Structure formats: C-alpha cells, structure tokens
mmCIF file of C-alpha atoms in Angstrom:
data_model
loop_
_atom_site.group_PDB
_atom_site.id
_atom_site.type_symbol
_atom_site.label_atom_id
_atom_site.label_comp_id
_atom_site.label_asym_id
_atom_site.label_seq_id
_atom_site.Cartn_x
_atom_site.Cartn_y
_atom_site.Cartn_z
ATOM 1 C CA MET A 1 -93.818 -100.163 83.737
ATOM 2 C CA LEU A 2 -90.591 -102.371 83.601
ATOM 3 C CA ARG A 3 -88.320 -99.380 82.752
ATOM 4 C CA ARG A 4 -89.687 -97.661 85.460
ATOM 5 C CA ARG A 5 -89.193 -100.045 88.026
ATOM 6 C CA MET A 6 -85.458 -100.290 87.000
ATOM 7 C CA GLY A 7 -85.078 -96.430 87.415
ATOM 8 C CA TYR A 8 -84.907 -95.491 83.690
ATOM 9 C CA ALA A 9 -86.778 -92.355 82.371
ATOM 10 C CA ASP A 10 -89.262 -92.793 79.762
ATOM 11 C CA PRO A 11 -88.463 -90.189 77.177
ATOM 12 C CA SER A 12 -92.181 -89.279 76.143
ATOM 13 C CA SER A 13 -92.831 -88.861 80.120
ATOM 14 C CA GLY A 14 -90.568 -85.692 80.564
ATOM 15 C CA LYS A 15 -88.898 -86.551 83.572
ATOM 16 C CA ASP A 16 -85.168 -86.823 84.144
ATOM 17 C CA ILE A 17 -84.063 -89.575 86.602
ATOM 18 C CA LEU A 18 -80.374 -89.664 85.248
ATOM 19 C CA GLY A 19 -80.605 -87.639 82.380
ATOM 20 C CA ASN A 20 -78.750 -84.264 81.216
ATOM 21 C CA ARG A 21 -79.710 -82.288 84.253
ATOM 22 C CA SER A 22 -78.424 -84.883 86.574
ATOM 23 C CA LEU A 23 -75.347 -85.485 85.071
ATOM 24 C CA CYS A 24 -74.630 -81.865 84.857
ATOM 25 C CA PHE A 25 -75.601 -81.410 88.585
ATOM 26 C CA ILE A 26 -73.076 -84.294 89.254
ATOM 27 C CA PHE A 27 -70.405 -82.851 87.436
ATOM 28 C CA ILE A 28 -71.075 -79.274 89.330
ATOM 29 C CA CYS A 29 -70.344 -81.277 92.602
ATOM 30 C CA ALA A 30 -67.418 -82.877 91.716
ATOM 31 C CA PHE A 31 -65.922 -79.662 90.187
ATOM 32 C CA GLY A 32 -66.497 -77.914 93.608
ATOM 33 C CA LEU A 33 -65.046 -80.658 95.579
ATOM 34 C CA VAL A 34 -61.838 -80.758 93.129
ATOM 35 C CA THR A 35 -61.664 -77.026 93.923
ATOM 36 C CA LEU A 36 -61.993 -76.897 97.579
ATOM 37 C CA LEU A 37 -59.410 -79.466 98.006
ATOM 38 C CA GLN A 38 -57.388 -77.470 95.779
ATOM 39 C CA GLN A 39 -57.802 -74.352 98.064
ATOM 40 C CA ILE A 40 -57.040 -76.740 101.532
ATOM 41 C CA LEU A 41 -53.991 -78.039 99.795
ATOM 42 C CA TYR A 42 -52.265 -75.302 97.851
ATOM 43 C CA GLY A 43 -53.149 -72.192 99.801
ATOM 44 C CA LYS A 44 -55.722 -69.256 99.645
ATOM 45 C CA ASN A 45 -54.727 -67.707 96.822
ATOM 46 C CA TYR A 46 -54.166 -71.126 94.379
ATOM 47 C CA ILE A 47 -57.505 -70.197 92.818
ATOM 48 C CA LYS A 48 -56.815 -66.867 92.300
ATOM 49 C CA ARG A 49 -53.774 -67.760 90.270
ATOM 50 C CA TYR A 50 -54.907 -70.599 88.445
ATOM 51 C CA LEU A 51 -57.727 -68.591 86.938
ATOM 52 C CA GLU A 52 -55.614 -65.736 85.708
ATOM 53 C CA ASN A 53 -54.452 -65.561 82.093
ATOM 54 C CA TYR A 54 -50.693 -67.120 82.651
ATOM 55 C CA ASP A 55 -48.797 -67.057 79.421
ATOM 56 C CA GLY A 56 -45.357 -68.498 80.841
ATOM 57 C CA SER A 57 -44.235 -66.140 83.433
ATOM 58 C CA TYR A 58 -45.217 -63.060 85.187
ATOM 59 C CA GLU A 59 -43.709 -59.836 85.615
ATOM 60 C CA TYR A 60 -41.666 -59.635 88.806
ATOM 61 C CA ASN A 61 -43.698 -56.518 90.093
ATOM 62 C CA SER A 62 -47.168 -57.908 89.082
ATOM 63 C CA THR A 63 -49.844 -58.279 91.712
ATOM 64 C CA ALA A 64 -49.490 -61.957 91.504
ATOM 65 C CA CYS A 65 -45.978 -61.845 91.987
ATOM 66 C CA ARG A 66 -46.013 -59.492 94.597
ATOM 67 C CA GLU A 67 -48.354 -62.008 96.573
ATOM 68 C CA LEU A 68 -45.721 -64.816 95.937
ATOM 69 C CA ARG A 69 -42.782 -62.822 97.362
ATOM 70 C CA GLN A 70 -44.549 -61.632 100.345
ATOM 71 C CA GLU A 71 -45.331 -65.250 101.172
ATOM 72 C CA ILE A 72 -41.490 -65.796 101.257
ATOM 73 C CA MET A 73 -40.652 -62.567 103.068
ATOM 74 C CA ASP A 74 -43.442 -63.792 105.920
ATOM 75 C CA VAL A 75 -41.137 -66.662 106.644
ATOM 76 C CA LYS A 76 -38.881 -65.244 109.414
ATOM 77 C CA VAL A 77 -37.497 -68.742 110.951
ATOM 78 C CA LEU A 78 -37.080 -71.963 109.033
ATOM 79 C CA SER A 79 -37.263 -74.949 111.106
ATOM 80 C CA ILE A 80 -34.903 -77.735 110.454
ATOM 81 C CA ASN A 81 -35.486 -81.357 112.030
ATOM 82 C CA ILE A 82 -32.105 -82.454 113.229
ATOM 83 C CA ASN A 83 -30.740 -85.251 115.823
ATOM 84 C CA ARG A 84 -29.003 -84.010 118.805
ATOM 85 C CA LYS A 85 -28.508 -85.864 122.281
ATOM 86 C CA ILE A 86 -30.569 -84.519 125.189
ATOM 87 C CA HIS A 87 -28.895 -83.829 128.256
ATOM 88 C CA GLY A 88 -26.231 -86.273 128.038
ATOM 89 C CA HIS A 89 -28.515 -89.149 127.275
ATOM 90 C CA GLY A 90 -27.350 -91.517 124.963
ATOM 91 C CA TYR A 91 -30.277 -91.415 122.312
ATOM 92 C CA PRO A 92 -31.167 -88.824 119.766
ATOM 93 C CA SER A 93 -34.051 -86.910 119.721
ATOM 94 C CA SER A 94 -35.630 -85.006 116.663
ATOM 95 C CA PHE A 95 -36.301 -81.191 117.630
ATOM 96 C CA HIS A 96 -36.886 -78.002 115.305
ATOM 97 C CA LYS A 97 -33.638 -75.711 115.277
ATOM 98 C CA PRO A 98 -34.987 -72.016 114.187
ATOM 99 C CA LEU A 99 -32.791 -70.095 111.885
ATOM 100 C CA CYS A 100 -33.873 -66.583 113.068
ATOM 101 C CA LEU A 101 -36.106 -65.735 116.053
ATOM 102 C CA SER A 102 -39.393 -65.814 115.254
ATOM 103 C CA ALA A 103 -42.574 -67.926 114.107
ATOM 104 C CA ARG A 104 -41.476 -71.290 112.426
ATOM 105 C CA VAL A 105 -42.036 -72.595 109.120
ATOM 106 C CA LYS A 106 -40.963 -76.266 108.058
ATOM 107 C CA THR A 107 -38.409 -76.335 105.304
ATOM 108 C CA SER A 108 -41.042 -78.240 103.160
ATOM 109 C CA GLU A 109 -43.229 -75.021 103.249
ATOM 110 C CA LEU A 110 -40.637 -72.680 102.208
ATOM 111 C CA PHE A 111 -40.001 -75.021 99.369
ATOM 112 C CA GLU A 112 -43.208 -74.881 98.520
ATOM 113 C CA ARG A 113 -43.625 -71.048 98.299
ATOM 114 C CA TRP A 114 -40.170 -71.232 96.420
ATOM 115 C CA ARG A 115 -41.732 -73.264 93.718
ATOM 116 C CA ASN A 116 -44.377 -70.935 93.267
ATOM 117 C CA LEU A 117 -42.288 -67.928 92.853
ATOM 118 C CA GLN A 118 -40.509 -69.753 89.878
ATOM 119 C CA VAL A 119 -43.488 -68.226 87.690
ATOM 120 C CA CYS A 120 -42.125 -64.938 88.240
ATOM 121 C CA ARG A 121 -39.427 -63.332 85.980
ATOM 122 C CA TRP A 122 -36.878 -62.074 88.530
ATOM 123 C CA ALA A 123 -35.718 -58.220 88.179
ATOM 124 C CA GLN A 124 -33.354 -56.412 89.994
ATOM 125 C CA SER A 125 -34.743 -53.732 92.538
ATOM 126 C CA LYS A 126 -32.565 -50.958 92.067
ATOM 127 C CA GLU A 127 -33.585 -49.311 95.565
ATOM 128 C CA GLU A 128 -32.865 -52.499 97.657
ATOM 129 C CA THR A 129 -29.838 -53.482 95.786
ATOM 130 C CA SER A 130 -28.498 -50.023 96.260
ATOM 131 C CA ASN A 131 -29.382 -50.103 100.033
ATOM 132 C CA PHE A 132 -27.799 -53.482 100.472
ATOM 133 C CA LYS A 133 -24.783 -52.409 98.945
ATOM 134 C CA MET A 134 -24.311 -49.388 100.964
ATOM 135 C CA SER A 135 -24.619 -51.445 103.867
ATOM 136 C CA LEU A 136 -21.720 -53.782 102.556
ATOM 137 C CA SER A 137 -19.619 -50.517 101.705
ATOM 138 C CA ARG A 138 -19.874 -49.233 105.074
ATOM 139 C CA CYS A 139 -19.087 -52.372 107.104
ATOM 140 C CA CYS A 140 -16.726 -54.239 104.460
ATOM 141 C CA ASN A 141 -15.654 -52.298 101.693
ATOM 142 C CA ALA A 142 -14.292 -55.062 99.124
ATOM 143 C CA PRO A 143 -13.058 -52.678 96.675
ATOM 144 C CA SER A 144 -10.353 -51.558 99.141
ATOM 145 C CA PHE A 145 -10.182 -54.215 101.503
ATOM 146 C CA LEU A 146 -10.773 -57.665 100.042
ATOM 147 C CA PHE A 147 -7.154 -58.570 99.565
ATOM 148 C CA THR A 148 -4.110 -57.677 101.449
ATOM 149 C CA THR A 149 -2.244 -55.170 99.139
ATOM 150 C CA LYS A 150 0.731 -53.038 99.555
ATOM 151 C CA ARG A 151 -1.700 -50.009 99.811
ATOM 152 C CA ASN A 152 -3.845 -51.286 102.698
ATOM 153 C CA THR A 153 -0.849 -53.328 104.542
ATOM 154 C CA PRO A 154 2.356 -51.281 104.320
ATOM 155 C CA ALA A 155 5.544 -52.898 105.285
ATOM 156 C CA GLY A 156 6.154 -53.174 108.651
ATOM 157 C CA THR A 157 2.787 -53.686 109.604
ATOM 158 C CA LYS A 158 2.167 -56.169 112.336
ATOM 159 C CA LEU A 159 -1.057 -58.018 110.549
ATOM 160 C CA ARG A 160 -3.337 -59.329 113.153
ATOM 161 C CA TYR A 161 -4.852 -62.566 112.426
ATOM 162 C CA GLU A 162 -8.328 -63.389 111.762
ATOM 163 C CA VAL A 163 -9.181 -66.181 114.404
ATOM 164 C CA ASP A 164 -5.596 -66.518 116.131
ATOM 165 C CA THR A 165 -6.207 -62.746 117.220
ATOM 166 C CA SER A 166 -3.310 -63.305 119.635
ATOM 167 C CA GLY A 167 -0.970 -64.089 116.880
ATOM 168 C CA ILE A 168 0.746 -61.072 114.660
ATOM 169 C CA LEU A 169 2.629 -61.449 111.436
ATOM 170 C CA PRO A 170 5.225 -58.920 110.920
ATOM 171 C CA ILE A 171 4.808 -57.986 107.202
ATOM 172 C CA THR A 172 8.669 -57.943 106.304
ATOM 173 C CA ALA A 173 9.988 -57.098 103.078
ATOM 174 C CA GLU A 174 9.762 -60.806 101.876
ATOM 175 C CA VAL A 175 6.070 -61.015 102.640
ATOM 176 C CA PHE A 176 5.324 -57.469 101.570
ATOM 177 C CA LYS A 177 6.623 -58.034 97.872
ATOM 178 C CA MET A 178 4.111 -60.926 97.689
ATOM 179 C CA PHE A 179 1.288 -58.565 97.775
ATOM 180 C CA PRO A 180 -0.199 -56.713 94.580
ATOM 181 C CA ASP A 181 0.237 -52.933 94.710
ATOM 182 C CA ASP A 182 -3.472 -52.153 94.932
ATOM 183 C CA MET A 183 -6.825 -54.049 94.602
ATOM 184 C CA PRO A 184 -7.149 -55.553 91.273
ATOM 185 C CA TYR A 185 -11.134 -54.818 91.324
ATOM 186 C CA SER A 186 -13.292 -51.635 91.521
ATOM 187 C CA LYS A 187 -16.803 -50.857 92.895
ATOM 188 C CA SER A 188 -19.378 -52.075 90.459
ATOM 189 C CA GLN A 189 -16.676 -53.056 87.964
ATOM 190 C CA TYR A 190 -18.464 -55.690 86.034
ATOM 191 C CA LYS A 191 -22.197 -55.534 85.007
ATOM 192 C CA LYS A 192 -23.291 -59.139 85.386
ATOM 193 C CA CYS A 193 -21.331 -61.554 87.585
ATOM 194 C CA ALA A 194 -22.346 -65.408 88.512
ATOM 195 C CA VAL A 195 -21.196 -66.932 91.488
ATOM 196 C CA ILE A 196 -20.809 -70.601 91.182
ATOM 197 C CA GLY A 197 -21.641 -72.787 94.462
ATOM 198 C CA ASN A 198 -20.697 -76.809 94.459
ATOM 199 C CA GLY A 199 -24.138 -77.862 95.373
ATOM 200 C CA GLY A 200 -25.377 -81.064 93.689
ATOM 201 C CA ILE A 201 -28.724 -78.645 92.794
ATOM 202 C CA ILE A 202 -26.655 -77.572 89.891
ATOM 203 C CA LYS A 203 -26.261 -80.977 88.540
ATOM 204 C CA ASN A 204 -28.024 -81.858 85.425
ATOM 205 C CA SER A 205 -29.284 -78.060 85.238
ATOM 206 C CA LYS A 206 -27.614 -77.501 81.522
ATOM 207 C CA CYS A 207 -26.898 -73.817 82.974
ATOM 208 C CA GLY A 208 -23.096 -73.875 81.809
ATOM 209 C CA LYS A 209 -23.570 -71.512 78.600
ATOM 210 C CA GLU A 210 -25.551 -69.079 80.641
ATOM 211 C CA ILE A 211 -22.828 -69.285 83.346
ATOM 212 C CA ASP A 212 -20.045 -68.773 80.969
ATOM 213 C CA SER A 213 -22.007 -65.589 79.485
ATOM 214 C CA ALA A 214 -21.266 -63.479 82.621
ATOM 215 C CA ASP A 215 -18.802 -60.882 82.616
ATOM 216 C CA PHE A 216 -17.072 -62.047 85.680
ATOM 217 C CA ILE A 217 -17.448 -65.622 87.191
ATOM 218 C CA PHE A 218 -16.425 -66.731 90.822
ATOM 219 C CA ARG A 219 -15.853 -70.221 91.913
ATOM 220 C CA CYS A 220 -14.884 -72.110 95.134
ATOM 221 C CA ASN A 221 -12.176 -74.372 95.979
ATOM 222 C CA ILE A 222 -10.898 -75.426 92.803
ATOM 223 C CA PRO A 223 -13.902 -77.812 91.736
ATOM 224 C CA PRO A 224 -13.696 -79.878 88.761
ATOM 225 C CA ILE A 225 -15.012 -78.116 85.504
ATOM 226 C CA ASN A 226 -13.849 -80.337 83.007
ATOM 227 C CA GLU A 227 -16.029 -81.809 79.872
ATOM 228 C CA LYS A 228 -17.878 -84.011 82.544
ATOM 229 C CA TYR A 229 -19.211 -81.283 84.197
ATOM 230 C CA SER A 230 -19.143 -78.264 81.961
ATOM 231 C CA ALA A 231 -22.537 -78.676 80.584
ATOM 232 C CA ASP A 232 -23.790 -77.917 84.026
ATOM 233 C CA VAL A 233 -21.207 -75.486 85.783
ATOM 234 C CA GLY A 234 -19.560 -73.792 82.837
ATOM 235 C CA SER A 235 -15.796 -74.173 81.773
ATOM 236 C CA ARG A 236 -14.903 -70.170 82.481
ATOM 237 C CA THR A 237 -13.258 -68.992 85.755
ATOM 238 C CA ASP A 238 -12.120 -65.404 86.764
ATOM 239 C CA LEU A 239 -11.510 -65.841 90.628
ATOM 240 C CA VAL A 240 -11.599 -69.166 92.182
ATOM 241 C CA THR A 241 -10.775 -69.482 96.271
ATOM 242 C CA ILE A 242 -8.711 -72.495 97.433
ATOM 243 C CA ASN A 243 -8.897 -73.549 101.110
ATOM 244 C CA PRO A 244 -5.380 -74.548 102.648
ATOM 245 C CA SER A 245 -7.018 -77.597 103.949
ATOM 246 C CA ILE A 246 -7.235 -78.991 100.246
ATOM 247 C CA ILE A 247 -3.503 -78.032 99.530
ATOM 248 C CA SER A 248 -2.758 -80.042 102.975
ATOM 249 C CA GLU A 249 -5.001 -83.104 102.296
ATOM 250 C CA ARG A 250 -4.698 -83.604 98.281
ATOM 251 C CA PHE A 251 -1.253 -82.292 97.904
ATOM 252 C CA GLN A 252 0.605 -82.804 101.150
ATOM 253 C CA LYS A 253 1.055 -79.174 101.516
ATOM 254 C CA LEU A 254 3.116 -78.799 98.632
ATOM 255 C CA GLU A 255 6.455 -80.287 100.373
ATOM 256 C CA LYS A 256 6.799 -82.964 97.725
ATOM 257 C CA TRP A 257 5.459 -82.904 94.324
ATOM 258 C CA ARG A 258 4.202 -79.772 93.078
ATOM 259 C CA ARG A 259 3.066 -80.491 89.548
ATOM 260 C CA PRO A 260 -0.160 -82.225 90.159
ATOM 261 C CA PHE A 261 -1.477 -79.115 91.989
ATOM 262 C CA TYR A 262 -0.043 -76.933 89.297
ATOM 263 C CA GLU A 263 -1.715 -79.288 86.483
ATOM 264 C CA VAL A 264 -5.395 -78.808 88.538
ATOM 265 C CA LEU A 265 -4.985 -75.163 88.272
ATOM 266 C CA GLN A 266 -4.251 -75.248 84.666
ATOM 267 C CA ASN A 267 -8.042 -76.172 84.422
ATOM 268 C CA TYR A 268 -8.759 -72.644 85.283
ATOM 269 C CA GLU A 269 -6.801 -71.025 82.542
ATOM 270 C CA ASN A 270 -5.780 -67.541 83.333
ATOM 271 C CA SER A 271 -7.957 -67.033 86.276
ATOM 272 C CA SER A 272 -6.545 -65.423 89.851
ATOM 273 C CA VAL A 273 -6.704 -67.595 92.983
ATOM 274 C CA VAL A 274 -7.287 -66.101 96.501
ATOM 275 C CA LEU A 275 -6.465 -67.924 99.643
ATOM 276 C CA PRO A 276 -7.223 -67.103 103.659
ATOM 277 C CA ALA A 277 -3.764 -66.997 104.328
ATOM 278 C CA PHE A 278 -4.339 -65.115 107.498
ATOM 279 C CA TYR A 279 -7.024 -67.091 109.008
ATOM 280 C CA ASN A 280 -4.887 -68.486 111.411
ATOM 281 C CA THR A 281 -1.204 -69.511 111.621
ATOM 282 C CA ARG A 282 -1.420 -72.610 110.326
ATOM 283 C CA ASN A 283 -2.799 -71.581 106.853
ATOM 284 C CA THR A 284 0.172 -69.047 106.256
ATOM 285 C CA ASP A 285 2.791 -71.389 105.012
ATOM 286 C CA VAL A 286 0.617 -73.494 102.923
ATOM 287 C CA SER A 287 -0.716 -70.012 101.262
ATOM 288 C CA PHE A 288 2.864 -69.144 100.464
ATOM 289 C CA ARG A 289 3.787 -72.082 98.971
ATOM 290 C CA VAL A 290 1.173 -71.582 96.496
ATOM 291 C CA LYS A 291 2.669 -68.311 95.402
ATOM 292 C CA TYR A 292 6.039 -69.534 95.480
ATOM 293 C CA MET A 293 5.090 -72.663 93.430
ATOM 294 C CA LEU A 294 3.499 -70.384 90.761
ATOM 295 C CA ASP A 295 6.536 -68.218 90.478
ATOM 296 C CA ASP A 296 8.551 -71.411 89.853
ATOM 297 C CA PHE A 297 6.182 -72.304 87.421
ATOM 298 C CA ASP A 298 6.555 -68.633 85.480
ATOM 299 C CA SER A 299 2.884 -68.434 85.797
ATOM 300 C CA GLN A 300 1.584 -65.390 85.240
ATOM 301 C CA ARG A 301 -1.425 -66.020 87.388
ATOM 302 C CA GLY A 302 -2.643 -63.870 90.157
ATOM 303 C CA VAL A 303 -2.215 -65.086 93.591
ATOM 304 C CA PHE A 304 -4.010 -62.902 96.378
ATOM 305 C CA PHE A 305 -4.823 -63.338 100.147
ATOM 306 C CA PHE A 306 -7.755 -62.474 101.962
ATOM 307 C CA HIS A 307 -7.494 -59.551 104.144
ATOM 308 C CA PRO A 308 -8.246 -60.898 107.977
ATOM 309 C CA GLN A 309 -9.944 -57.723 108.909
ATOM 310 C CA TYR A 310 -12.222 -58.015 105.713
ATOM 311 C CA LEU A 311 -13.042 -61.436 106.435
ATOM 312 C CA LEU A 312 -13.810 -60.675 110.207
ATOM 313 C CA ASN A 313 -16.085 -57.870 109.221
ATOM 314 C CA VAL A 314 -17.948 -60.231 106.645
ATOM 315 C CA GLN A 315 -18.525 -62.588 109.648
ATOM 316 C CA ARG A 316 -19.935 -59.874 111.868
ATOM 317 C CA PHE A 317 -22.005 -58.619 108.998
ATOM 318 C CA TRP A 318 -23.928 -61.952 108.481
ATOM 319 C CA ALA A 319 -23.999 -62.691 112.059
ATOM 320 C CA VAL A 320 -26.427 -59.621 112.139
ATOM 321 C CA GLN A 321 -28.410 -61.283 109.466
ATOM 322 C CA GLY A 322 -28.556 -64.397 111.247
ATOM 323 C CA VAL A 323 -25.676 -66.425 109.872
ATOM 324 C CA ARG A 324 -23.994 -67.682 113.217
ATOM 325 C CA ALA A 325 -21.415 -70.058 112.778
ATOM 326 C CA LYS A 326 -17.722 -70.756 113.206
ATOM 327 C CA ARG A 327 -17.196 -69.510 110.265
ATOM 328 C CA VAL A 328 -18.959 -68.273 106.861
ATOM 329 C CA SER A 329 -18.809 -70.424 103.847
ATOM 330 C CA SER A 330 -16.033 -69.583 101.081
ATOM 331 C CA GLY A 331 -19.248 -69.092 98.720
ATOM 332 C CA LEU A 332 -20.902 -66.501 101.192
ATOM 333 C CA MET A 333 -17.511 -64.683 101.166
ATOM 334 C CA LEU A 334 -17.608 -64.582 97.275
ATOM 335 C CA VAL A 335 -21.234 -63.595 97.284
ATOM 336 C CA THR A 336 -20.456 -60.735 99.654
ATOM 337 C CA ALA A 337 -17.485 -59.359 97.676
ATOM 338 C CA ALA A 338 -19.463 -59.987 94.205
ATOM 339 C CA MET A 339 -22.287 -57.630 95.377
ATOM 340 C CA GLU A 340 -19.783 -54.717 95.529
ATOM 341 C CA MET A 341 -17.842 -55.554 92.699
ATOM 342 C CA CYS A 342 -20.759 -56.073 90.296
ATOM 343 C CA GLU A 343 -24.321 -54.453 89.165
ATOM 344 C CA GLU A 344 -25.939 -57.766 89.377
ATOM 345 C CA VAL A 345 -25.106 -61.122 90.992
ATOM 346 C CA HIS A 346 -26.524 -64.335 90.063
ATOM 347 C CA LEU A 347 -26.058 -67.707 91.994
ATOM 348 C CA TYR A 348 -25.912 -71.050 90.931
ATOM 349 C CA GLY A 349 -25.396 -74.359 92.618
ATOM 350 C CA PHE A 350 -26.337 -72.773 96.160
ATOM 351 C CA TRP A 351 -28.484 -74.988 98.151
ATOM 352 C CA ALA A 352 -28.001 -76.647 101.753
ATOM 353 C CA PHE A 353 -30.860 -79.162 101.744
ATOM 354 C CA PRO A 354 -30.741 -82.989 100.965
ATOM 355 C CA MET A 355 -33.782 -82.433 98.490
ATOM 356 C CA ASN A 356 -34.046 -79.945 95.779
ATOM 357 C CA PRO A 357 -37.005 -77.562 95.810
ATOM 358 C CA ALA A 358 -39.160 -80.536 94.327
ATOM 359 C CA GLY A 359 -38.259 -82.621 97.142
ATOM 360 C CA ILE A 360 -36.048 -85.107 94.962
ATOM 361 C CA PHE A 361 -32.981 -86.140 96.816
ATOM 362 C CA ILE A 362 -29.693 -84.645 95.577
ATOM 363 C CA THR A 363 -25.894 -85.257 96.147
ATOM 364 C CA HIS A 364 -24.370 -82.724 98.605
ATOM 365 C CA HIS A 365 -21.739 -81.609 95.887
ATOM 366 C CA TYR A 366 -22.630 -82.042 92.054
ATOM 367 C CA TYR A 367 -19.375 -84.255 91.856
ATOM 368 C CA ASP A 368 -19.622 -86.221 94.974
ATOM 369 C CA ASN A 369 -21.518 -86.918 97.992
ATOM 370 C CA VAL A 370 -19.075 -86.051 100.893
ATOM 371 C CA LYS A 371 -20.809 -83.875 103.478
ATOM 372 C CA PRO A 372 -19.226 -81.028 105.118
ATOM 373 C CA ARG A 373 -17.656 -81.109 108.700
ATOM 374 C CA PRO A 374 -20.781 -80.410 111.089
ATOM 375 C CA GLY A 375 -21.015 -77.457 112.867
ATOM 376 C CA PHE A 376 -18.254 -75.609 111.230
ATOM 377 C CA HIS A 377 -20.593 -73.554 108.536
ATOM 378 C CA ALA A 378 -24.262 -72.520 108.720
ATOM 379 C CA MET A 379 -25.387 -73.326 105.220
ATOM 380 C CA PRO A 380 -29.159 -73.600 105.932
ATOM 381 C CA HIS A 381 -28.776 -69.854 107.171
ATOM 382 C CA GLU A 382 -26.953 -68.717 104.330
ATOM 383 C CA ILE A 383 -29.255 -70.236 101.604
ATOM 384 C CA PHE A 384 -32.212 -68.868 103.556
ATOM 385 C CA ASN A 385 -30.584 -65.258 103.415
ATOM 386 C CA PHE A 386 -30.041 -65.744 99.787
ATOM 387 C CA ILE A 387 -33.432 -66.563 98.953
ATOM 388 C CA HIS A 388 -34.825 -63.491 100.974
ATOM 389 C CA MET A 389 -32.473 -61.390 98.972
ATOM 390 C CA HIS A 390 -33.779 -62.734 95.518
ATOM 391 C CA THR A 391 -37.134 -62.000 96.748
ATOM 392 C CA ARG A 392 -36.415 -58.715 97.484
ATOM 393 C CA GLY A 393 -34.428 -58.441 93.773
ATOM 394 C CA ILE A 394 -31.064 -57.897 95.516
ATOM 395 C CA LEU A 395 -29.339 -61.044 93.610
ATOM 396 C CA ASN A 396 -30.818 -64.017 91.545
ATOM 397 C CA VAL A 397 -30.947 -67.257 93.101
ATOM 398 C CA HIS A 398 -31.183 -69.927 90.121
ATOM 399 C CA THR A 399 -32.067 -73.668 91.612
ATOM 400 C CA GLY A 400 -33.853 -74.850 88.320
ATOM 401 C CA PRO A 401 -32.839 -76.094 84.720
ATOM 402 C CA CYS A 402 -31.592 -73.210 82.434
ATOM 403 C CA THR A 403 -33.295 -72.802 78.971
#
C-alpha cells in the first residue's frame, strides 16, 4: 500500500509506472525534440547529411555536395552592416549594403554555408574553368598583354595611362629598353599555381609546405615571408607585386638609401617583381627607380610593368561580375592573370571579413592589423566572387588549416 501511494510499481503487479517502457517513451520524445531543434537551427538538409555514411569527406559531385554547392550559388547578394552618415546628419546609422542585385543573405549565413561545404573535396570543373578562361582571353589576354613589352608597346608609342587617361607617356628609346622583348609567360604554362593573399585568415594555417609545392607562386606587395611566417605562408615566390606607395612611404621613393629596399627583395630570392608604373603619372618615376636600382646592384631579377590597357580591361571585366571599386586589388589582378597562365589555381590568405568562417575574430593581415584605405577596393565583393568560383570548380579557395 505504501509503495502504491508513493508512486512506485509493485514488480508482481505487472504495472509500469516509471519502468522501462516509460523511460523508453521519454527517451524517444527527447530524441525527437533534439532532432527538431537541429532541423530548425541547421536547415532542411541537416538530418539527411547527418545520417549519411560519412567517411571524412564527400566527393565534390556527390548528391550531398551538389546540394551544398547550390546553397552557396543561391546567394546572389551579400548584405554587410556598415556605418554611414545619413543625409548630412552627424550620426551613424547601420544599414545593409548589397554586393549584387538580388535578394540578400547575411554574412553569417554565407559563413555557415561555406563551413558546410568544407566537407566536400574540391574538384576542378573542366567545363566551367574552360569557359571562364575563354572569357578572360577575350577581354584581357594576359599571355600577350599582362606586362608592357617591346612586342606589344613598340618604341614611339604614345602610351595612355590607366587612370590619368589624359596623360600620355611617349615610349622613348630610354623607356623602351626597360621592357622585355616579349611576355615571359604563356597560356596555361604552369599546372598548379598558388596565389597568396595577405589576409589574417592564413595565420596559424600551417599551409606553408602546401604552398611551396605549387609550380608557380604569386604574392602581393612584398609581405614578410621570413621564418616567423613561413610555416603558414611558405617561403617560395616566383612573382611579387610592389605598390609604388610602399616605395614612397617605407623607402623614401629610393631618393636616398636604396640598400634597405634591396635587402627586403633578397627575401624573395630570384623572383620577378611587377609594378603598376602606368596606373598614373605619379607611379612612373618611382617604378622606374626600382628598375634602375636593381640594375645598379647587378641584379638578375626580372622587373616588369603592368600594361595599363590590361589593368583597365581587368577592371571592366570584374565590374560586370559585381566588383565595382575605384580599383581592383593587387590580389585580384594576380588571380586574374593566374587563371590564364595556370591550369589549376589555388588561393590562400584571401578573406575580407573581420571574422573567419567559424566566427572567430582575425587580424586584417597575417603580419599586422592595419586596415586598408576605406572605399578604394571592394574586397568583400572580390571574396564573394572567389567563393562562387570555388563552388563552380573554377579555382580552389583555402580558408582553413592545411593537413
């Protein structure tokens, strides 16, 4: 009688007030509730993916990966919260600035979709890559016009600047002899190329060995690649850009001491350097000084100058893709060139957000946290395009640690 009043079952009675059947029912209800919460939090395909036989990674063209890729391709517009003064008032207001022209998705949602895609082993789409390369060949033609050469810019040419279009530089005999006879690179010359951005996303990635294994390596704006960073970013370089503003700000336009700059370049061994000498008239003298300085030191390093018409065509090409800025970044210039020079392109260190895909805050560069000049580049637009290109199998964007 006492056991019945306290709610316990009598084993001999055949009843099961809180016995095995009740506990089983409670467990089933709890499992159903957890499953429902997972469905709400992680999307309609979560349960299917969870129950599939997962052995470490999926084939890129598997059913699961096609669904994950489509989820990213469905993002046509990325909304970014930025502060802006409204109609002349002195207070900021947060609003969403779209990257393209359709329905919006927050960066946090894009990050989640990008994280989900990481279970898929990337594979190149020959068709998508070929079509993209054909588009670049028609508009830009890096194998013929990436650099100014004696072939594409004969002596006596009146070379028009990229931005200062009213400015014209006569190609005198003195200028002409600084140009290579022809382009040093050809179409699809290299099998696998790595383009290294300077983003903080590459910090602690341990991607150095993987990067150094590429057939050709591009870097932007002479970043540090010494022992402190080489485990993450590698140590090899084949072509590195130099922004003339770096020469002006860090090396006093090479008007006085030139050896410090020469010693910085020694970190890049025999790599070639390329400068936008004909972006505007201010860049020309500084860029030419780099060539003169290396000649004075009897350097065998190649010094090239971007062809202004090539850069203008690249700007127009990416504007159609939604990258509208005063100027495309050095990284995007190199990625564009690499797509024509290489069979397969891998990107490291390209990210334009203050957090990595896992939501952890990162520094702007892997070596400092100095922010770029606002409004000059459109870095989020560029990364957004790279993510779409990765999803289509055109290039491989690496944002996680290397194994």
